[in-house]
XYZ file of C-alpha atoms in Angstrom:
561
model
C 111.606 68.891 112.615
C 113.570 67.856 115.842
C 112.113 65.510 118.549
C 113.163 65.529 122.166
C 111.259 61.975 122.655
C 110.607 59.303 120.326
C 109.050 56.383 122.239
C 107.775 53.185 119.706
C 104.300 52.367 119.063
C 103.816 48.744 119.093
C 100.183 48.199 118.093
C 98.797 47.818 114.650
C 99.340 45.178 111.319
C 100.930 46.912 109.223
C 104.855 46.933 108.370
C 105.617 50.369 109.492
C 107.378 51.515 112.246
C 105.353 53.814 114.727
C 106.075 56.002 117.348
C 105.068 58.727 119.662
C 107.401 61.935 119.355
C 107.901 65.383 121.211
C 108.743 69.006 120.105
C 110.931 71.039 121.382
C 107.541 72.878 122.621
C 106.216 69.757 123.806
C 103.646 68.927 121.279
C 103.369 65.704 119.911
C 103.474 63.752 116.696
C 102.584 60.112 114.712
C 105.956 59.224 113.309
C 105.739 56.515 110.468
C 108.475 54.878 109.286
C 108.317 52.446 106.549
C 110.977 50.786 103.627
C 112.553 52.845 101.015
C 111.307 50.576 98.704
C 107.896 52.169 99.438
C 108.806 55.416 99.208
C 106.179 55.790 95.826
C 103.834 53.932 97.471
C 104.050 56.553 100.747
C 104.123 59.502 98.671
C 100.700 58.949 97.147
C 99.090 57.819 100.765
C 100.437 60.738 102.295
C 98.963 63.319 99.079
C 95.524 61.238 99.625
C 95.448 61.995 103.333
C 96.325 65.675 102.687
C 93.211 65.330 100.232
C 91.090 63.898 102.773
C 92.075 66.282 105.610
C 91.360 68.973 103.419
C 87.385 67.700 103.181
C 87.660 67.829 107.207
C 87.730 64.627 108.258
C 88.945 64.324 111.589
C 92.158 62.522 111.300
C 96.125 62.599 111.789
C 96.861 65.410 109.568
C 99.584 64.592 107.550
C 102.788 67.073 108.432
C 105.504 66.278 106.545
C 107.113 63.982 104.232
C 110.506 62.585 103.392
C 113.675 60.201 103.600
C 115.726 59.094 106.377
C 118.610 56.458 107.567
C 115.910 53.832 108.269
C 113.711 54.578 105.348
C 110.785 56.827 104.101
C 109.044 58.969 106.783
C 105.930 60.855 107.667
C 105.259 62.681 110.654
C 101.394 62.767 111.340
C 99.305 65.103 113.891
C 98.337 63.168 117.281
C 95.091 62.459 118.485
C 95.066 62.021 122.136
C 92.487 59.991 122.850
C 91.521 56.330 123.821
C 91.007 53.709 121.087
C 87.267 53.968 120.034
C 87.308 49.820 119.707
C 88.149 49.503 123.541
C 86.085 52.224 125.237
C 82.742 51.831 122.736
C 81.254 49.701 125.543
C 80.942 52.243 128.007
C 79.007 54.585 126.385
C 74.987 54.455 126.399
C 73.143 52.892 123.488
C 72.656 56.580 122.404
C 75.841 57.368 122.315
C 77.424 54.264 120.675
C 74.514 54.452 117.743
C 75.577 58.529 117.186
C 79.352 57.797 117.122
C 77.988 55.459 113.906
C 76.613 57.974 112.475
C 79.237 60.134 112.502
C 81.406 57.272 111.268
C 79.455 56.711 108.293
C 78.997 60.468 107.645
C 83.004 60.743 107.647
C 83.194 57.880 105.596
C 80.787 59.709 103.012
C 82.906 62.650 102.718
C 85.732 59.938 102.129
C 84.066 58.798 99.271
C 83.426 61.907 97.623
C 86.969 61.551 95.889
C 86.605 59.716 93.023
C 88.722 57.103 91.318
C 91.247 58.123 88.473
C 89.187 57.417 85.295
C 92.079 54.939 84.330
C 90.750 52.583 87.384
C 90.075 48.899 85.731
C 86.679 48.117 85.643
C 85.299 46.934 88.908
C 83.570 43.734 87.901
C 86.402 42.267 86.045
C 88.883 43.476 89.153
C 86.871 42.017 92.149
C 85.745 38.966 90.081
C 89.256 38.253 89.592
C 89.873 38.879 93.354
C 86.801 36.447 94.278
C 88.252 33.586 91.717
C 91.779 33.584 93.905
C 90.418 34.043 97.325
C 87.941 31.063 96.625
C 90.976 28.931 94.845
C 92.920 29.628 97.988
C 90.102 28.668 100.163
C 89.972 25.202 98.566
C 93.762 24.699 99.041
C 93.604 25.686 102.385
C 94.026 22.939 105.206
C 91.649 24.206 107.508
C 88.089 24.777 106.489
C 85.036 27.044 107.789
C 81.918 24.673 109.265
C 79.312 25.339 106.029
C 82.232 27.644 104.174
C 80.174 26.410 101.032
C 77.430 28.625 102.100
C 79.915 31.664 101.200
C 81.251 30.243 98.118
C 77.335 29.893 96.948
C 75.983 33.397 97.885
C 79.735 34.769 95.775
C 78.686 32.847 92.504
C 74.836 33.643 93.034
C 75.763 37.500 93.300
C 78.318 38.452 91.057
C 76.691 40.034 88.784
C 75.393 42.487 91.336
C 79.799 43.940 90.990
C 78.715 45.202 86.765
C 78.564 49.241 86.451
C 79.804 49.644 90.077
C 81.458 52.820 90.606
C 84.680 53.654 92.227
C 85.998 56.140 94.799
C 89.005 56.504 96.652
C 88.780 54.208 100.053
C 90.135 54.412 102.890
C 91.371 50.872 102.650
C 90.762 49.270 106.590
C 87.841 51.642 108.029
C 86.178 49.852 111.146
C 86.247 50.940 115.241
C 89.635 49.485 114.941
C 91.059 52.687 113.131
C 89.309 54.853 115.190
C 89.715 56.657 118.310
C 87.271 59.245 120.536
C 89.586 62.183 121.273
C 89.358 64.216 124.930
C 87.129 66.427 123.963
C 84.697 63.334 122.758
C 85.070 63.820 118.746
C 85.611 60.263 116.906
C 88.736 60.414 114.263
C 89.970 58.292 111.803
C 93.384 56.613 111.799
C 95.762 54.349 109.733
C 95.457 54.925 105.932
C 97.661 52.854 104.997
C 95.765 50.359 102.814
C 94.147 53.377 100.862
C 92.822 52.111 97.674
C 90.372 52.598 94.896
C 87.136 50.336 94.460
C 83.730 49.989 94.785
C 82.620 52.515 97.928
C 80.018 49.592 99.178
C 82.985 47.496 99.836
C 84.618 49.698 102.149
C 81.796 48.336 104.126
C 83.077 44.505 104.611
C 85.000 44.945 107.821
C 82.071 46.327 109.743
C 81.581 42.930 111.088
C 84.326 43.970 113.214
C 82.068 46.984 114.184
C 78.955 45.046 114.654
C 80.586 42.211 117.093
C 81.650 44.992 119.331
C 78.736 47.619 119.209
C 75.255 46.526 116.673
C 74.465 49.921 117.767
C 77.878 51.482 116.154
C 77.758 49.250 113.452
C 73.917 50.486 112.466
C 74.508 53.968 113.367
C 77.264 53.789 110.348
C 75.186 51.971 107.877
C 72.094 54.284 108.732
C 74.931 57.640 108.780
C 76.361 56.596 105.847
C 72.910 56.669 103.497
C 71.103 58.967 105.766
C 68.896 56.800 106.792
C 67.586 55.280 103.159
C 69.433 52.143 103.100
C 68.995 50.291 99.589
C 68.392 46.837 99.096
C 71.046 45.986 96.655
C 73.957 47.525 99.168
C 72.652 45.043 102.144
C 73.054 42.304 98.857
C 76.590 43.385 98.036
C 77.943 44.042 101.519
C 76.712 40.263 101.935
C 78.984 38.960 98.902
C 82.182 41.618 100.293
C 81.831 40.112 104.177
C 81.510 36.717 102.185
C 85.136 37.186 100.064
C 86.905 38.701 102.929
C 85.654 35.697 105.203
C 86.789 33.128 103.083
C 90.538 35.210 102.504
C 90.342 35.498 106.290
C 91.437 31.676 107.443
C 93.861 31.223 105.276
C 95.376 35.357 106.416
C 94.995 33.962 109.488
C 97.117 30.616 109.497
C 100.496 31.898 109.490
C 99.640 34.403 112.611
C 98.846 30.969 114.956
C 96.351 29.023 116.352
C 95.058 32.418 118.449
C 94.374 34.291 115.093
C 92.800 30.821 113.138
C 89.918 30.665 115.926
C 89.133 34.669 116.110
C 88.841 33.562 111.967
C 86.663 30.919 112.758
C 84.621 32.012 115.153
C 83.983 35.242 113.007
C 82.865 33.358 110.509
C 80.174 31.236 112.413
C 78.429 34.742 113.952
C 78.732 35.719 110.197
C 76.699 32.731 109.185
C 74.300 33.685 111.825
C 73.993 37.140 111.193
C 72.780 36.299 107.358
C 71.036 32.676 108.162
C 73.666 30.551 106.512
C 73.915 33.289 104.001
C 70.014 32.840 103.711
C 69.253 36.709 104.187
C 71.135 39.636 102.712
C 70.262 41.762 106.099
C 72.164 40.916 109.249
C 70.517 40.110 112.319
C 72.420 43.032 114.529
C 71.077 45.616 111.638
C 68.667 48.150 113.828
C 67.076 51.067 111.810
C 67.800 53.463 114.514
C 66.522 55.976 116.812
C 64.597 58.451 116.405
C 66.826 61.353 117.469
C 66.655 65.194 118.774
C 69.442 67.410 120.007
C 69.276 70.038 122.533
C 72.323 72.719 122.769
C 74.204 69.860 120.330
C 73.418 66.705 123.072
C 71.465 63.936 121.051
C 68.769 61.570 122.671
C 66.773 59.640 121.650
C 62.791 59.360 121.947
C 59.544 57.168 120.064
C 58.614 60.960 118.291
C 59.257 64.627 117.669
C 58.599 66.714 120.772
C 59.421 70.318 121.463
C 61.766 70.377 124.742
C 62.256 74.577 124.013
C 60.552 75.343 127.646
C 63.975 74.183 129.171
C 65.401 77.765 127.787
C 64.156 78.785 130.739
C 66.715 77.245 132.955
C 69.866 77.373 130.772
C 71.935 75.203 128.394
C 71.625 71.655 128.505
C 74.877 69.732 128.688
C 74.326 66.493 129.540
C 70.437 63.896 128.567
C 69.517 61.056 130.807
C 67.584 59.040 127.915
C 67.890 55.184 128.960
C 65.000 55.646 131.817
C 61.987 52.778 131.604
C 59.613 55.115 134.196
C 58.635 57.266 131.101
C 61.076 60.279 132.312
C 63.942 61.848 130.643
C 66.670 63.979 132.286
C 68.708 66.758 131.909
C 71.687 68.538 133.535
C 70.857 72.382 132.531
C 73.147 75.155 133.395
C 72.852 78.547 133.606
C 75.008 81.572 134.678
C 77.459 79.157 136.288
C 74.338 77.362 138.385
C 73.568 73.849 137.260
C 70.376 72.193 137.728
C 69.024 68.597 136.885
C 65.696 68.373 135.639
C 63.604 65.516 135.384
C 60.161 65.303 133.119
C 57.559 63.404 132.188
C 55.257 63.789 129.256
C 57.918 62.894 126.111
C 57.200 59.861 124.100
C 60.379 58.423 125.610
C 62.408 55.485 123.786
C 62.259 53.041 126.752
C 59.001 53.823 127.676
C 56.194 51.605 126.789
C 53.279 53.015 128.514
C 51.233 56.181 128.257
C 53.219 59.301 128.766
C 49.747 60.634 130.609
C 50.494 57.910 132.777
C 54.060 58.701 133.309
C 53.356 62.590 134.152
C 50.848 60.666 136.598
C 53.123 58.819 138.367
C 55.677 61.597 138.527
C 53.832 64.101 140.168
C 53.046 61.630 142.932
C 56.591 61.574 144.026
C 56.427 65.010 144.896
C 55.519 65.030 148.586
C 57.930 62.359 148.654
C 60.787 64.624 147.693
C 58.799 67.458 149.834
C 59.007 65.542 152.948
C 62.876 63.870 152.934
C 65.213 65.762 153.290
C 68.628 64.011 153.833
C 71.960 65.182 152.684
C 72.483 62.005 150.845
C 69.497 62.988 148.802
C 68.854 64.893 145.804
C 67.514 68.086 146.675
C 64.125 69.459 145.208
C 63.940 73.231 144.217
C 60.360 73.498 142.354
C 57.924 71.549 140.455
C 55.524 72.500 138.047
C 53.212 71.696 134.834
C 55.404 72.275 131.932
C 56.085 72.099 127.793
C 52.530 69.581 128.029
C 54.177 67.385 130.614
C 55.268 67.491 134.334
C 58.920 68.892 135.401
C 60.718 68.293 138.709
C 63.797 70.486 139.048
C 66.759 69.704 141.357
C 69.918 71.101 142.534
C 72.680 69.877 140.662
C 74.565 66.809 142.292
C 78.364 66.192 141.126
C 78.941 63.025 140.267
C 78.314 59.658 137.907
C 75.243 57.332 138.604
C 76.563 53.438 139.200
C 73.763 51.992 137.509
C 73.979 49.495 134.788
C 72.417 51.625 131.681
C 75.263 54.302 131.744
C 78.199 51.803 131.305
C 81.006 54.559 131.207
C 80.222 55.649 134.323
C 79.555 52.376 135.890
C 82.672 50.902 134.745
C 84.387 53.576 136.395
C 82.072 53.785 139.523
C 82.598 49.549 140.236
C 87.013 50.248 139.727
C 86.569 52.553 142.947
C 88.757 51.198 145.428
C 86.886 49.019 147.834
C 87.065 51.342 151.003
C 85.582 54.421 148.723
C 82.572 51.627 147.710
C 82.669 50.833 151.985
C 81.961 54.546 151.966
C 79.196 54.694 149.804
C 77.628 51.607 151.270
C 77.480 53.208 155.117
C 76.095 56.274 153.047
C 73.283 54.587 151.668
C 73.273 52.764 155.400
C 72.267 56.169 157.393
C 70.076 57.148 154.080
C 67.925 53.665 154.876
C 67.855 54.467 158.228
C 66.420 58.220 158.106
C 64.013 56.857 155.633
C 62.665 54.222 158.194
C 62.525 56.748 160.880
C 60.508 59.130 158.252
C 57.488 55.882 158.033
C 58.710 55.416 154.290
C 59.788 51.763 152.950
C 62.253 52.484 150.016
C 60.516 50.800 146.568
C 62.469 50.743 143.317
C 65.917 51.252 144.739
C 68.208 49.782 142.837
C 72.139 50.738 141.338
C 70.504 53.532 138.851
C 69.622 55.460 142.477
C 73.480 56.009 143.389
C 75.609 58.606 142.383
C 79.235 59.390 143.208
C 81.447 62.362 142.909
C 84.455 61.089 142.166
C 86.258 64.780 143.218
C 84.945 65.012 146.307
C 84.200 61.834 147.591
C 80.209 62.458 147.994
C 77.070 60.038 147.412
C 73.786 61.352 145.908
C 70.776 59.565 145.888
C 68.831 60.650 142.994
C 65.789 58.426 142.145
C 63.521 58.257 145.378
C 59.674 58.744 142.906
C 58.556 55.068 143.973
C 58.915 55.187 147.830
C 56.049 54.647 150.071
C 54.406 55.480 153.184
C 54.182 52.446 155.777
C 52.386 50.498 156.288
C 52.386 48.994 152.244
C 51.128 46.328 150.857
C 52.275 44.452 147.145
C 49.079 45.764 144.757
C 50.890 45.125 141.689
C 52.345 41.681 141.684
C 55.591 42.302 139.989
C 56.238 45.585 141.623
C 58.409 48.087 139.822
C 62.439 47.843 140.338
C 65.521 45.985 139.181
C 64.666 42.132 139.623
C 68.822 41.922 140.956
C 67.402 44.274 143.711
C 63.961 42.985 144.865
C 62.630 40.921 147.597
C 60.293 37.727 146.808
C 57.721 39.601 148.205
C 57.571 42.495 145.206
C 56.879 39.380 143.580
C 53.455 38.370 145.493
C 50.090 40.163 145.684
C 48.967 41.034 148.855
C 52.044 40.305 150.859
C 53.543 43.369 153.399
C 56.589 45.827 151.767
C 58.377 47.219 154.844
C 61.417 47.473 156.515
C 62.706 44.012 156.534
C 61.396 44.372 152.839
C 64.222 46.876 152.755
C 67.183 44.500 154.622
C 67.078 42.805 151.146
C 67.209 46.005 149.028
C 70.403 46.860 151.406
C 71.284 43.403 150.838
C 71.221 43.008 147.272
C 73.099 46.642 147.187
C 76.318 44.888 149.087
C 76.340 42.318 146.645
C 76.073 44.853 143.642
C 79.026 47.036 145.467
C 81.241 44.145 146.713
C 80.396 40.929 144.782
C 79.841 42.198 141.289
C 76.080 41.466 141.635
C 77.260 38.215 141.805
C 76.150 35.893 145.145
C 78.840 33.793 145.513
C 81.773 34.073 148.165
C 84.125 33.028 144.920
C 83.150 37.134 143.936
C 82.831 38.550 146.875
C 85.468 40.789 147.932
C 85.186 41.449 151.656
C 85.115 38.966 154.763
C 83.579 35.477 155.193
C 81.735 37.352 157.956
C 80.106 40.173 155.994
C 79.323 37.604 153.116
C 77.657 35.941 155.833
C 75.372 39.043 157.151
C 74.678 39.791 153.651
C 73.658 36.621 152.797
C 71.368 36.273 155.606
C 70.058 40.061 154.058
C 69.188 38.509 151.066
C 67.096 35.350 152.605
C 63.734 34.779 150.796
C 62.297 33.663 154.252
C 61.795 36.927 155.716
C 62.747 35.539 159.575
C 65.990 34.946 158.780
C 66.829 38.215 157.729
C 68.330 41.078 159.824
C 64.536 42.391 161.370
C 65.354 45.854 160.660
C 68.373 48.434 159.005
C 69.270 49.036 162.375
C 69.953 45.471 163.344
C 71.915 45.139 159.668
C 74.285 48.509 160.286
C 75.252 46.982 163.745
C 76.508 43.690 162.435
C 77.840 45.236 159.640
C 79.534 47.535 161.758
C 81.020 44.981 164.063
C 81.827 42.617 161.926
C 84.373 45.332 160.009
C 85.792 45.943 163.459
């Protein structure tokens, strides 16, 4: 095979040589180099992987094999994709626990090849790995704070390791080795510490997983067994993350100070996962969702419930699922029309209330979406009683909500360069405006209410179901919305909710856009004199706020002039 390009990989432990190659035709490879002295060694890893890719795991395929001038090669399919370790973050809770899942269902399939039957017996093996790794703990210069609480759950728990089995293991397998392709899927990379053993123990570098997602981290646990976790694996998994803690610092000391503390400080959120080694489960351990897919999207809900009435409007492609107001949503499509429909009725995750109550509240917003019209906002098509709840269905808005509890899209919604955020702001500035000249005071506004099409440069509002008619009074107490966005008074019973109510919603919204929610100038990215009119916005003594949206939109205005 010939390569036009051949540009080096750098990242990675491992000895091997790495880089990114092109075809003649412009597709591109993994091109592994490694010693000739490793050219057995190679040979079998590359035969496993052709094993492995055979089960279909999604992985570098393994191409071809072979010598050259700098050693033994392989040349591997690419995944283009991001690393899964990086971007986990931005995805919802949903979909960080699913990718789990499906990590701990590939690792299954993994595991289905078993060890040669000439494999030494995995009590005597790993005992004699424990006895070195806890000999080269003692000689080790630096020490764990309560390491002896390690050292005592290995010798209380050996004798869980007698009449293990053993499979063939992928030898590394945490979010580290994996990446989320462009079309979504997760794959598996880098199996080059393949080995045989115990498949429980494939588990012990999952406390890499669980320090960057708990959800990830329990979604593999819960894929991996299908939901019956035993006892004795949360027992064993305890003694593995134990032995490879302990062979951790002293890994660690020849890499510099850097690598000893990302050892150490491993090691004490270990120790406070399992209570000093007290408790067998971990504290980030969550038994999971209850999930349901529609059209092959997952969510998650409290309970079964039949969402087939949304045949009616097409294919669902995308689930809104993180709501607290008792409503999920969903982007349908159908024959090339999109629509977003929102519902009430499910026993939704978030949800703690009635979902009689929720269908209540939702079908008061309706002559709230009957009687604004603005093209900032969302528009309404129909509502009806539906599937034992209450839909609301929408044309379909372009774009990626800001708010908080979608952290892919907000993450790329907050990198917008500030004069597209400026643009959003004056936006929502004219929306405020037409809703003051419509009698309504704007309740529950908040980030999760702005949308953006990145394309086309457009702002949706999309959550308007709490807004009120003027005048309004506070008969709640602790009214509903985001506690970053609300005024003292949606804090007191009794006191007035109006339009300098509002200045502080518009307030807060400049802070969330062009401070990082943060109300300090040392974040604040514009002019001393807009941090000044917003801070005045955000006042808890209503006089010394702006005394209406108009009044805020002309300082605003003139002070960016």
């Amino acid at each position: 095979m010939k390569f036009i390009t051949k540009e080096p990989i750098h990242k990675g432990w491992s000895g091997d040589k790495k880089y990114c190659v092109t075809d003649g035709n412009g597709t591109r490879y993994l091109y592994r180099v490694s010693d000739i002295a490793q050219y057995d060694t190679k040979q079998i890893e590359f035969n496993m992987m052709k094993q492995v890719a055979s089960l279909g795991v999604p992985m570098c395929r393994p191409i071809e094999f072979g010598t050259c001038e700098d050693g033994v090669y392989s040349i591997q399919s690419w995944i283009d994709g991001e690393d899964a370790e990086q971007v986990m973050s931005d995805y919802s809770d949903t979909e960080q626990y699913v990718f789990g899942l499906e990590a701990g269902r590939i690792l299954r399939k993994i595991h289905s090849i078993s060890a040669p039957a000439t494999q030494e017996d995995w009590e005597i093996r790993f005992n004699r790995k424990i006895d070195s790794k806890i000999k080269k703990y003692g000689e080790c210069p630096i020490k764990y704070e309560n390491g002896q609480a390690f050292i005592n759950y290995i010798n209380e728990n050996r004798h869980l390791l007698k009449d293990r089995p053993q499979v063939y293991q992928h030898g590394d397998y945490h979010i580290g080795n994996m990446m989320i392709d462009r079309n979504g899927k997760l794959c598996i990379i880098d199996f080059n510490r393949n080995d045989y053993g115990d498949p429980w123990e494939e588990f012990n570098r999952i406390v890499w997983c669980a320090g960057k997602s708990p959800l990830f981290a329990s979604g593999m646990v819960n894929g991996y067994f299908d939901d019956h976790v035993p006892m004795e694996f949360w027992r064993l998994l305890a003694l593995y993350i134990s032995s490879n803690t302990l062979s951790s610092l002293y890994w660690a000391i020849p890499f510099g100070q850097d690598e000893i503390n990302t050892m150490q400080n491993q090691a004490k959120e270990v120790l406070s996962w399992y209570d000093n080694m007290r408790n067998p489960v971990p504290t980030w351990y969550f038994k999971g969702y209850y999930l349901q897919y529609m059209d092959g999207v997952p969510f998650k809900l409290k309970s079964a419930f039949d969402f087939q009435f949304l045949k009616e409007y097409g294919t669902v492609f995308k689930i809104y699922d993180d709501q607290d107001s008792g409503n999920i949503c969903f982007g349908i499509e159908k024959e090339g029309q999109r629509c977003f429909v929102k519902f009430a009725g499910a026993p939704t995750e978030q949800y703690d209330g009635d979902p009689a109550d929720a269908v209540a509240r939702l079908k008061r917003t309706l002559p709230i979406y009957s009687e604004l019209k603005h093209e900032s906002l969302i528009e309404l098509i129909e509502a009806k009683e539906i599937g034992g709840g209450f839909a609301m269905i929408f044309k379909w808005a372009e774009g990626d909500c800001m708010g908080r509890m979608y952290p892919a899209a907000h993450h790329r919604f907050m990198q917008l360069p500030v004069s597209d955020r400026l643009a959003v702001f004056h936006d929502i500035l004219r929306f405020f405006e037409y809703v003051v000249s419509q009698n309504y005071v704007a309740i529950d506004f908040y980030d999760g209410s702005i949308m953006y099409d990145f394309e086309n440069g457009r702002t949706t509002i999309c959550d308007i179901d709490l807004f009120r008619k003027q005048p309004c009074r506070n008969d709640m107490g602790h009214m509903w919305g985001s506690s970053l966005f609300q005024s003292p008074e949606e804090y007191q019973l009794g006191a007035y909710i109006d339009e300098i109510t509002n200045v502080y919603t518009i307030g807060a919204t400049a802070f969330a856009l062009f401070g990082e929610y943060n109300r300090t100038r040392e974040n604040w990215q514009l002019s001393d004199k807009l941090f000044e009119i917003v801070t005045r916005a955000v006042s808890d003594d209503r006089t010394q706020r702006q005394q209406s949206i108009r009044q805020f939109t002309e300082e605003w205005e003139a002070a960016q002039s």
